[in-house]
CSV table of C-alpha atoms and ligand atoms in Angstrom, one decimal:
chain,number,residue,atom,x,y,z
Z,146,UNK,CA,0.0,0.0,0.0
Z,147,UNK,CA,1.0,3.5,-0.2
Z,148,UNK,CA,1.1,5.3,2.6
Z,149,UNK,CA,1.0,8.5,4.0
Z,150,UNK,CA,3.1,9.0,7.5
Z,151,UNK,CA,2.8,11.9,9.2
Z,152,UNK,CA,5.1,12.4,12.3
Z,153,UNK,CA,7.6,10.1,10.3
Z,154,UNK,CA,10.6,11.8,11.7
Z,155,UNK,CA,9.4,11.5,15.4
Z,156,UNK,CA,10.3,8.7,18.0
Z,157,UNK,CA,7.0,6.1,17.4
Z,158,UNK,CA,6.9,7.8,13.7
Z,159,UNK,CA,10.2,7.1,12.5
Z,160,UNK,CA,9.6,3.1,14.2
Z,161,UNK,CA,6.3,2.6,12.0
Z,162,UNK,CA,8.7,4.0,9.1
Z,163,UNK,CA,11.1,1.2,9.3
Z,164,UNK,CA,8.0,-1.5,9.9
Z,165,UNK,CA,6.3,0.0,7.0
Z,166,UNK,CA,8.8,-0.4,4.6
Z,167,UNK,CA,10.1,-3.5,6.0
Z,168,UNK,CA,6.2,-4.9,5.3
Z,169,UNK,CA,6.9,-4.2,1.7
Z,170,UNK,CA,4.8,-0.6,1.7
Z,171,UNK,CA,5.9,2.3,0.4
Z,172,UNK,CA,6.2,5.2,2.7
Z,173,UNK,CA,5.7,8.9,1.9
Z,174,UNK,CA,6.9,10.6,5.3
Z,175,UNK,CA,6.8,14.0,6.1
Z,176,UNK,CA,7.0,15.7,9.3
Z,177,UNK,CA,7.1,19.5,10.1
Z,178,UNK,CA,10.2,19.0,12.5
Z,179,UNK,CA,9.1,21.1,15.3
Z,180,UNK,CA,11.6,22.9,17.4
Z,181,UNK,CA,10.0,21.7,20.8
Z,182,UNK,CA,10.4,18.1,19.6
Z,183,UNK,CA,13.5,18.5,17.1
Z,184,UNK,CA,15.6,21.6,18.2
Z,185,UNK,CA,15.7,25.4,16.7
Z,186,UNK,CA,18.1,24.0,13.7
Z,187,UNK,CA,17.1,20.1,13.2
Z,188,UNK,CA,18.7,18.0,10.1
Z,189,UNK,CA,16.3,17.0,7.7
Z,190,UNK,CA,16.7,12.7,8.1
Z,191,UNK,CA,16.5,11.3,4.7
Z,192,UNK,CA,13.6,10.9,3.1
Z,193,UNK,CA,11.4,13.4,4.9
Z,194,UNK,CA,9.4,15.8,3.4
Z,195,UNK,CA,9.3,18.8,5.8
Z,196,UNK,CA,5.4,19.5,5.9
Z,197,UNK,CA,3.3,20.9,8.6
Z,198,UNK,CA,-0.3,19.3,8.4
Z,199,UNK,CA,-1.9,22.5,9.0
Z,200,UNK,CA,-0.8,23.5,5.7
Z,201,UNK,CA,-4.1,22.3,3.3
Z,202,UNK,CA,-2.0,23.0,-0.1
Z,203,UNK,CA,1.2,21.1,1.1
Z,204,UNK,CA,-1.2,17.9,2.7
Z,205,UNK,CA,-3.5,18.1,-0.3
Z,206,UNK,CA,0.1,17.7,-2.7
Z,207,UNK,CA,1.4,14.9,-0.8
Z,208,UNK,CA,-2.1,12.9,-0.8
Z,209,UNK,CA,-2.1,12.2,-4.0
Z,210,UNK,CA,-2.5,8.5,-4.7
Z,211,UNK,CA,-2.1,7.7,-1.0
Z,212,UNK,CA,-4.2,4.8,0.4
Z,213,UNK,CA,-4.3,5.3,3.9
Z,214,UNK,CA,-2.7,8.2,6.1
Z,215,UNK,CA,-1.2,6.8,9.0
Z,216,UNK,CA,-1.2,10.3,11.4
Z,217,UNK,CA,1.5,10.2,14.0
Z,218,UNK,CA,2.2,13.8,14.0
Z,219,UNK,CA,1.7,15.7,17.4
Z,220,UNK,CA,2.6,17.8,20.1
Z,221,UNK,CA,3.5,14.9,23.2
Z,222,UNK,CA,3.7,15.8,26.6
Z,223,UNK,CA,1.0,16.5,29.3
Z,224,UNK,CA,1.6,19.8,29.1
Z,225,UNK,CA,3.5,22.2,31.6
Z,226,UNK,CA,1.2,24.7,31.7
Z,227,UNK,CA,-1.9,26.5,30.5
Z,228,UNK,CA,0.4,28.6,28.1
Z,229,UNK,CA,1.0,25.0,25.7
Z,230,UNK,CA,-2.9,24.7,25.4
Z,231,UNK,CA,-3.0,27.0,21.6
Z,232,UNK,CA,0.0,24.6,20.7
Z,233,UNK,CA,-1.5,21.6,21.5
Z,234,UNK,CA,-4.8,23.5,19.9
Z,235,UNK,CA,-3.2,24.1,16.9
Z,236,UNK,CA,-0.7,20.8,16.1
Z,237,UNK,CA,-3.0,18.3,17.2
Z,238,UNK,CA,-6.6,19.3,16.2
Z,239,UNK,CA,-6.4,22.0,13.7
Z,240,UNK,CA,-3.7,19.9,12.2
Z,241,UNK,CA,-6.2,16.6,12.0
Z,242,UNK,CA,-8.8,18.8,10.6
Z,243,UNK,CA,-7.1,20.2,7.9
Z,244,UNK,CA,-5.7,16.4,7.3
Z,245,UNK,CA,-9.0,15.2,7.2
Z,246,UNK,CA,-10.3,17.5,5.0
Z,247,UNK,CA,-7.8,17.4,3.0
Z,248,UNK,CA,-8.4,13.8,2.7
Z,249,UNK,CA,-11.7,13.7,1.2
Z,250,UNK,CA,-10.5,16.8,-0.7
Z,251,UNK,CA,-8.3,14.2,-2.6
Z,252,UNK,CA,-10.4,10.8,-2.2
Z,253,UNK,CA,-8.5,9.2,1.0
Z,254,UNK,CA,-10.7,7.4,2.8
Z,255,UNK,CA,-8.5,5.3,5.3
Z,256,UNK,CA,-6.5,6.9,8.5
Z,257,UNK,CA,-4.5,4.7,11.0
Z,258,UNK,CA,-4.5,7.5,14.3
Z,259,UNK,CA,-2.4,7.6,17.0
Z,260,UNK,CA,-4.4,8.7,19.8
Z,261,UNK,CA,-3.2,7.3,23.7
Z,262,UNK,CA,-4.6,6.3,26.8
Z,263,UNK,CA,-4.1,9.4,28.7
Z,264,UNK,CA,-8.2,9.9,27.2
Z,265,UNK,CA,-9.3,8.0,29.6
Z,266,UNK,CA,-7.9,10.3,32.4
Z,267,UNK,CA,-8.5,8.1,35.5
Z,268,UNK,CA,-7.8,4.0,35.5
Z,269,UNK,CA,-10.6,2.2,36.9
Z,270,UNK,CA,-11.2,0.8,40.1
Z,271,UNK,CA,-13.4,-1.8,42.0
Z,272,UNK,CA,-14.1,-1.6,45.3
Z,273,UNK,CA,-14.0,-4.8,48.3
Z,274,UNK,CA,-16.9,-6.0,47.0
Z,275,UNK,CA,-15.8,-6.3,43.6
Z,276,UNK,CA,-18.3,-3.2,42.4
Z,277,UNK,CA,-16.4,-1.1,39.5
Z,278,UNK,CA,-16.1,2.7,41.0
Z,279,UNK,CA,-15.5,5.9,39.2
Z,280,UNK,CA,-13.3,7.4,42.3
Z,281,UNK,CA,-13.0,10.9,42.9
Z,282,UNK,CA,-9.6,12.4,42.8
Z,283,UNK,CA,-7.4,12.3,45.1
Z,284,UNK,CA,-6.9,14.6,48.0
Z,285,UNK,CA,-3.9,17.1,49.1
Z,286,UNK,CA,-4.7,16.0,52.2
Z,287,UNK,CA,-4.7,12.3,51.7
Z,288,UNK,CA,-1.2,12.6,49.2
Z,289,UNK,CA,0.4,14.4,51.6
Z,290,UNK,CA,0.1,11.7,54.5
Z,291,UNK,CA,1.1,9.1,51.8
Z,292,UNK,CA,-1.9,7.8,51.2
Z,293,UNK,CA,-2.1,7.2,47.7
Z,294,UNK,CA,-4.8,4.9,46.7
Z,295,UNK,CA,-8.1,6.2,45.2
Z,296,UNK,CA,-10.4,5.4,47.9
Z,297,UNK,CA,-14.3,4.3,47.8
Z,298,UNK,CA,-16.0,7.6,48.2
Z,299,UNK,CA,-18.7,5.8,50.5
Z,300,UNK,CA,-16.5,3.6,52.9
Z,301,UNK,CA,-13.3,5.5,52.4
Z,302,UNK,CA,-11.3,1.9,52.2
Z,303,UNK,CA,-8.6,1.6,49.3
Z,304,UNK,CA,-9.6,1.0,45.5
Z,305,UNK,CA,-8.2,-1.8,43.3
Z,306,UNK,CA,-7.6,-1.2,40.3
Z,307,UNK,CA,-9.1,-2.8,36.6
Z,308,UNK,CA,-8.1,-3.0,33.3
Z,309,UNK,CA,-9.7,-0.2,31.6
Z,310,UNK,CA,-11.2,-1.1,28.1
Z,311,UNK,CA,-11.8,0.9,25.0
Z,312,UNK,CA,-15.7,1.4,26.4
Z,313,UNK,CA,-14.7,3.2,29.4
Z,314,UNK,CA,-15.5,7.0,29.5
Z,315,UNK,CA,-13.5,8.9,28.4
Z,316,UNK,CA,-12.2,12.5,30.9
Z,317,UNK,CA,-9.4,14.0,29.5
Z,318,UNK,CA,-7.6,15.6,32.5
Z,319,UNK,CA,-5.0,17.8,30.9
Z,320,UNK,CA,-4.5,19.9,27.9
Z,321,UNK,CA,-2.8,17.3,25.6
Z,322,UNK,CA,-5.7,14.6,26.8
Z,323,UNK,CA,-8.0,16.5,25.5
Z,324,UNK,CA,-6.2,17.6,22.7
Z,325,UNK,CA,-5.8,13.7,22.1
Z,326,UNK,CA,-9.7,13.4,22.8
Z,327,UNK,CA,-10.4,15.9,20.2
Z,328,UNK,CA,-8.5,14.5,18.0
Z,329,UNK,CA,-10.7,11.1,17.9
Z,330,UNK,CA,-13.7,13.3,17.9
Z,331,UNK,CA,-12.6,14.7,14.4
Z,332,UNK,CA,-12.2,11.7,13.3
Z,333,UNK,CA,-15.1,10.2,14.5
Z,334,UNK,CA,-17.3,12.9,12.9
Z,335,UNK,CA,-15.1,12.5,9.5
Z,336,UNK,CA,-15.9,8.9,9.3
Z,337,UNK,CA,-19.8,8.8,9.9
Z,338,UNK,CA,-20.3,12.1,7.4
Z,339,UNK,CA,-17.7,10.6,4.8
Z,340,UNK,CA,-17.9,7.3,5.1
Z,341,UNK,CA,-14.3,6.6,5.5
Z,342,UNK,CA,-12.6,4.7,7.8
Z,343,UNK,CA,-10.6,5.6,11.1
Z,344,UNK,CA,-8.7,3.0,13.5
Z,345,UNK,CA,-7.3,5.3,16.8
Z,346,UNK,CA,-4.5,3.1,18.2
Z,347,UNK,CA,-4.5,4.5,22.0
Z,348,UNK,CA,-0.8,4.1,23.1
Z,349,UNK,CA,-0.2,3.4,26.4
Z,350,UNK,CA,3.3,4.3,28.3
Z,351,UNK,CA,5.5,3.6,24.8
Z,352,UNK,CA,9.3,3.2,25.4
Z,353,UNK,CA,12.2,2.1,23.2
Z,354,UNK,CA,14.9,2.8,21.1
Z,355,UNK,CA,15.4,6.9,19.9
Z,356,UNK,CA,13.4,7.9,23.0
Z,357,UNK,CA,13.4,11.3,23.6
Z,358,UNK,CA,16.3,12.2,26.1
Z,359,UNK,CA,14.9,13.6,29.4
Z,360,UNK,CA,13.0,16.9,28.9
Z,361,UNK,CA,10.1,18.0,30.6
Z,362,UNK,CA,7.6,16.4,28.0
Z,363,UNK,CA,9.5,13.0,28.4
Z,364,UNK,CA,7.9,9.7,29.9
Z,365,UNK,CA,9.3,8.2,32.9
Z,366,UNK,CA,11.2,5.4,31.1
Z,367,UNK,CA,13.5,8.3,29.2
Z,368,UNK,CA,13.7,10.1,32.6
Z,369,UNK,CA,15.3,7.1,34.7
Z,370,UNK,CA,17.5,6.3,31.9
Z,371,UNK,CA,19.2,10.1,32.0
Z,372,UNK,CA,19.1,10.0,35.7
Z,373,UNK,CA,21.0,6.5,35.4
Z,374,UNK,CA,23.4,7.7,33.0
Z,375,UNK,CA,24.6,10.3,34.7
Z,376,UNK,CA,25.2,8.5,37.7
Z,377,UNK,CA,22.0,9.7,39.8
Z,378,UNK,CA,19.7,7.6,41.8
Z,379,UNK,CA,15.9,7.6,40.0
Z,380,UNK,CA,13.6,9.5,41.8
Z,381,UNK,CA,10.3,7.4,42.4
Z,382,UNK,CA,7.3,9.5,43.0
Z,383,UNK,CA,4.5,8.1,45.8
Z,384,UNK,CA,5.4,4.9,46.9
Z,385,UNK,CA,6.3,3.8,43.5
Z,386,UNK,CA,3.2,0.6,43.4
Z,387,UNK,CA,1.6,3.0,40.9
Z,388,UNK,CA,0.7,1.2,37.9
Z,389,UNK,CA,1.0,1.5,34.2
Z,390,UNK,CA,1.6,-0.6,31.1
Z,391,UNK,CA,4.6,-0.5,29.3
Z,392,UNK,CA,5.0,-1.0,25.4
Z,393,UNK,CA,7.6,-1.8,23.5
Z,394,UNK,CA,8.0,0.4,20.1
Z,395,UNK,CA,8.5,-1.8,17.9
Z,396,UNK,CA,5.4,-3.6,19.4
Z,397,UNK,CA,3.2,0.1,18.9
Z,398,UNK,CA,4.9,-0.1,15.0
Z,399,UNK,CA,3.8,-3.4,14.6
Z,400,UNK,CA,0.3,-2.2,15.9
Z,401,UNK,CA,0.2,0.6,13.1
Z,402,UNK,CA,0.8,-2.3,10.4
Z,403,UNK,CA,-1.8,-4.4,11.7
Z,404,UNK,CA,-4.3,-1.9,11.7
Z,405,UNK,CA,-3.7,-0.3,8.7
Z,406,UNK,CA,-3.2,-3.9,7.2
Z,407,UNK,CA,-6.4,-4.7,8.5
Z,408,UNK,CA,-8.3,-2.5,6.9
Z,409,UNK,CA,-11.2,-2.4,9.5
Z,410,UNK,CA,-14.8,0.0,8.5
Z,411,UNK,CA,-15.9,2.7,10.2
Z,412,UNK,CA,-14.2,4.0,13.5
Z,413,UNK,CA,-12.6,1.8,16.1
Z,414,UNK,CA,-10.8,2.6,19.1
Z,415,UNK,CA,-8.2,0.3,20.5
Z,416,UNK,CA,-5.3,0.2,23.2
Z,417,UNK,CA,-2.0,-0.4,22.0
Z,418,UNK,CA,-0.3,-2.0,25.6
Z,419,UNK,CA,1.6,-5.1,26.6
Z,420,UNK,CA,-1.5,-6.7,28.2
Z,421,UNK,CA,1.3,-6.7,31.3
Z,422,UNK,CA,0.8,-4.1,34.3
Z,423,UNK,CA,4.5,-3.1,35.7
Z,424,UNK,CA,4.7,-0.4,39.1
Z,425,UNK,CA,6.8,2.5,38.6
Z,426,UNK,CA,8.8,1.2,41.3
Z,427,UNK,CA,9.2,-2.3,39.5
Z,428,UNK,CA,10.7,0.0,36.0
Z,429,UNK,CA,13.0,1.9,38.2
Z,430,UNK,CA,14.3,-1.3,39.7
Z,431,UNK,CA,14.3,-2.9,36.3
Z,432,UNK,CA,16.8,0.0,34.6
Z,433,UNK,CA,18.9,0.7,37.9
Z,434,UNK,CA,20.1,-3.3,37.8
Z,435,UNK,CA,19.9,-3.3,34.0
Z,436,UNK,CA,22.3,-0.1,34.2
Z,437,UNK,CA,24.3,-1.4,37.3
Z,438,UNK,CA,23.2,2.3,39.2
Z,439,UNK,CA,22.3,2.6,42.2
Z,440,UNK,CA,19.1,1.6,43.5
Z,441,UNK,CA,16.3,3.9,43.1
Z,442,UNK,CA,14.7,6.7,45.7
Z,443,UNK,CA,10.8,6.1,46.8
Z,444,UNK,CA,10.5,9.8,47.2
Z,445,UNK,CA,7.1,10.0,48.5
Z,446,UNK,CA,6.6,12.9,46.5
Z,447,UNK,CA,4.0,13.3,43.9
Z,448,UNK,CA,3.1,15.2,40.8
Z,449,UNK,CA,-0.5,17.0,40.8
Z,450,UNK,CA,-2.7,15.8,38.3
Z,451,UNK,CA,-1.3,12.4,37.9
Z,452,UNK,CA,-3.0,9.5,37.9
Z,453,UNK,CA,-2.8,6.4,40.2
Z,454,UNK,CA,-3.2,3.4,38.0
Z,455,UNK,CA,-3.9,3.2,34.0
Z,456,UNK,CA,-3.8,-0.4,33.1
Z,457,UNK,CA,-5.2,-1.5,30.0
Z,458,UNK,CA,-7.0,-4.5,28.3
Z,459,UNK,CA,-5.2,-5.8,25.0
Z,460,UNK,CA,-7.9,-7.8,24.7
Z,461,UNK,CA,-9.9,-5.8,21.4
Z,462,UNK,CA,-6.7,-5.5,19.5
Z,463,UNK,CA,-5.6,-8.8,19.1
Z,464,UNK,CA,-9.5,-10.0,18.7
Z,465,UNK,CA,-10.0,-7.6,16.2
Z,466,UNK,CA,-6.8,-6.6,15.1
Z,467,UNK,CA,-4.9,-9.6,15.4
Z,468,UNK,CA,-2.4,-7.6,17.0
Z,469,UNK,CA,-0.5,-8.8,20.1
Z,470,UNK,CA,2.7,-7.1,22.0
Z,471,UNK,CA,5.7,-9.9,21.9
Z,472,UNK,CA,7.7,-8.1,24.1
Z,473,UNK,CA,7.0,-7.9,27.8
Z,474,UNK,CA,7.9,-5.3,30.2
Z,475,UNK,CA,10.5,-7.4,32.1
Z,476,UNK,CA,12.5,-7.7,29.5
Z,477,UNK,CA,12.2,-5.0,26.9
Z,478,UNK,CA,12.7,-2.7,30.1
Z,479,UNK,CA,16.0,-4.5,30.3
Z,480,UNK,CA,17.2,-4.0,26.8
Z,481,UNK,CA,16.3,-0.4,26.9
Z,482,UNK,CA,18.6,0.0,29.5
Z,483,UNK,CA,21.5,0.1,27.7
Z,484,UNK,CA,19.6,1.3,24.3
Z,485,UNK,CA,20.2,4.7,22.3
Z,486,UNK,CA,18.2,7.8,23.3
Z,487,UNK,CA,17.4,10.5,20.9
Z,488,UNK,CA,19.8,13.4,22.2
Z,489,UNK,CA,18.2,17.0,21.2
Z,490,UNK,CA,18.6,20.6,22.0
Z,491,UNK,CA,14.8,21.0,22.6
Z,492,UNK,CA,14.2,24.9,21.3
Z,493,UNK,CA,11.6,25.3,24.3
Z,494,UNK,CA,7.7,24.5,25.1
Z,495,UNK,CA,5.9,23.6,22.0
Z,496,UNK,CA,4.9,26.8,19.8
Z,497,UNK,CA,1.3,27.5,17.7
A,615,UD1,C1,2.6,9.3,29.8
A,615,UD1,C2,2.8,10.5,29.0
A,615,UD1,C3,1.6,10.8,28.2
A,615,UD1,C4,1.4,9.6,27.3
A,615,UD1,C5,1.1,8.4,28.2
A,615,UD1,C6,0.9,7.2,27.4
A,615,UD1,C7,4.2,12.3,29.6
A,615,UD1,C8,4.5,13.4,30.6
A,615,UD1,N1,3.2,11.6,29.9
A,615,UD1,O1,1.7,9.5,30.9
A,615,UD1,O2,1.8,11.9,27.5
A,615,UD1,O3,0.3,9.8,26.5
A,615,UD1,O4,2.3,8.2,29.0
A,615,UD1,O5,2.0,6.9,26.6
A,615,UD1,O6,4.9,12.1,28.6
A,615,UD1,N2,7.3,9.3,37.8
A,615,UD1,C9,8.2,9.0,38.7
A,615,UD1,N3,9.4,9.7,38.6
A,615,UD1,C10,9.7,10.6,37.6
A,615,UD1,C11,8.7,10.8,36.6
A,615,UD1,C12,7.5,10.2,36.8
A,615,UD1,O7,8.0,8.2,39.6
A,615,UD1,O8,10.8,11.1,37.6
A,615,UD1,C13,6.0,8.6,37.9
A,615,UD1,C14,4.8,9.5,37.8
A,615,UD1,O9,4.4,10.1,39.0
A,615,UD1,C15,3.7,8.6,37.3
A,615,UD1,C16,4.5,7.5,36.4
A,615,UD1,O10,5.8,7.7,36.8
A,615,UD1,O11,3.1,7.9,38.3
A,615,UD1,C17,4.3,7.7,34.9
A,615,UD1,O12,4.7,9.0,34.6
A,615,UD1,P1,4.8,9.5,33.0
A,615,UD1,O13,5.9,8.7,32.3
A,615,UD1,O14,5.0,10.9,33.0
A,615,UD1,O15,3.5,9.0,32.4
A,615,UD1,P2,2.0,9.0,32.4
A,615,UD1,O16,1.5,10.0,33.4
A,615,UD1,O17,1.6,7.6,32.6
């Protein structure tokens, strides 16, 4: 097939690139190599075509002929502060609506999304009786006197948590979430007025080879790794049993060619995970022997906003995919210890 990958030059983008291609497709990659993501004077890699997908003109000239736009292109991050909301705005949902229209400008009726868990805000929970509950968030109070389980709003007694699955309701809790959310929404609406088709792969906590060195927008993987490297003890926030699941790269590339392989009508949502919950604590311990560092820090100090536990179901992607991760946290933690990072003079927060 011939396919359209936005993003290419990015750290999951420039992954499906090489699976794409080694699948036999043929790849036209673009990317608009933002500053915030590539530096203020970036190289352009080979075989990138420097596009922004808010520009109609440029998206409608590289559509020709394409069969299916695989849409990897965003601004990552949860977002420091309010300031990044117009970026996040303008990259991620201005950007898919002027892809999608731009689309059926040209005929393209198939987009592969890559949309991620964090549109599900909150994990889910049961209670002690084994009743799902939609906790409320958690207190100052109770954070600061290190009590950091969602608790049952009626009996007050610690939540377990669930897998979530692609039906649970969806709260974006910060800018890029919702930005993410949006996203879907687009393409939600683009698939029932155009009749196209739209597959959103929701990544969950992606790691791997070319990850992003630490910067602020980085994911805790990248973050340990840096702190490892330069000979610091990772720094554990809460008491570290926080859960999340950990996917492999290569595994999320492979999950692009299945889906648009696939070829699935209408819009589906699916998470993209390991099917293999992991604590924080467990990663940290994970890269600090993998690295031969010291032993990681349980600070016992937490990061407002985050959530306790997201841990997903991989259980609609392979049925209706056929798409399941082959490497497990344990070990491709391990291997990604010793792995190349993408080093980059990030030019500052992301710009409109
Ligand atoms: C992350 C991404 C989000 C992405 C999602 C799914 C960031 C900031 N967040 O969300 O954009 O969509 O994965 O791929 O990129 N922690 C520590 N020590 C640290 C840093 C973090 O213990 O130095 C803890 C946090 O408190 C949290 C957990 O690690 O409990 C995960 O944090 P993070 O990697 O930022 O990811 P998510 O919030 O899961």
């Amino acid at each position: 097939m011939r396919v359209l990958l936005t993003g290419a030059a990015g750290f999951i983008g420039g992954h499906i690139r090489t699976a794409l291609a080694a699948r036999g497709h043929e790849v036209v990659a673009v990317d608009a190599l933002l500053p915030s993501a590539h530096g203020s004077a970036p190289r352009t890699p080979q075989g990138i075509n420097v596009v922004d997908v808010r520009s109609a003109d440029a998206m409608i000239d590289v559509l020709r002929g394409i069969d299916v736009v695989c849409h990897q292109a965003a601004v990552v991050g949860a977002g420091i502060d309010a300031d990044d909301a117009p970026a996040y705005a303008s990259h991620n949902d201005f950007g898919t609506a002027v892809l999608l229209a731009a689309m059926h400008r040209t005929g393209c009726t198939r987009l592969v999304l890559g949309s991620s868990m964090v549109v599900y805000g909150d994990g889910r929970y049961r209670n002690a009786a084994g009743v799902t509950v939609i906790p409320p968030a958690r207190t100052r109070q109770d954070l600061d006197a290190g009590m950091f389980d969602n608790r049952d709003p009626v009996t007050g007694q610690p939540l377990t948590w669930e897998a979530v699955d692609e039906d649970a309701p969806l709260r974006p809790r910060s800018t890029y979430a919702a930005s993410k959310l949006a996203q879907e929404n687009y393409a939600l609406a683009w698939a029932l007025s155009t009749g196209g088709s739209v597959t959103a792969l929701r990544y969950h906590n992606v790691y791997g080879e070319f990850m992003p060195r630490n910067t602020p927008y980085s994911g805790v993987a990248a973050m340990f790794r840096s702190s490892l490297e330069s000979g610091q003890t990772p720094q554990v926030f809460e008491d570290g049993k926080q859960t999340r699941d950990f996917v492999e790269v290569r595994d999320v590339a492979g999950a692009n060619v299945a889906a648009i392989e696939a070829q699935l009508p209408g819009f589906g949502a699916f998470n993209i995970c390991s099917g293999q919950p992991i604590t924080i604590g467990d990663v940290a311990n994970v890269l600090s022997e993998a690295c031969g560092g010291p032993p990681p820090a349980i600070t016992g100090n937490y990061r407002a906003g985050d959530v306790r536990h997201v841990v997903a179901s991989p259980v609609r992607a392979e049925c209706e995919l056929g798409f399941r991760a082959s490497i497990m946290p344990a070990n491709g933690l391990r291997d990604f210890a010793t792995m190349a990072l993408r080093d980059c003079e990030i030019a500052g927060p992301p710009h409109v």
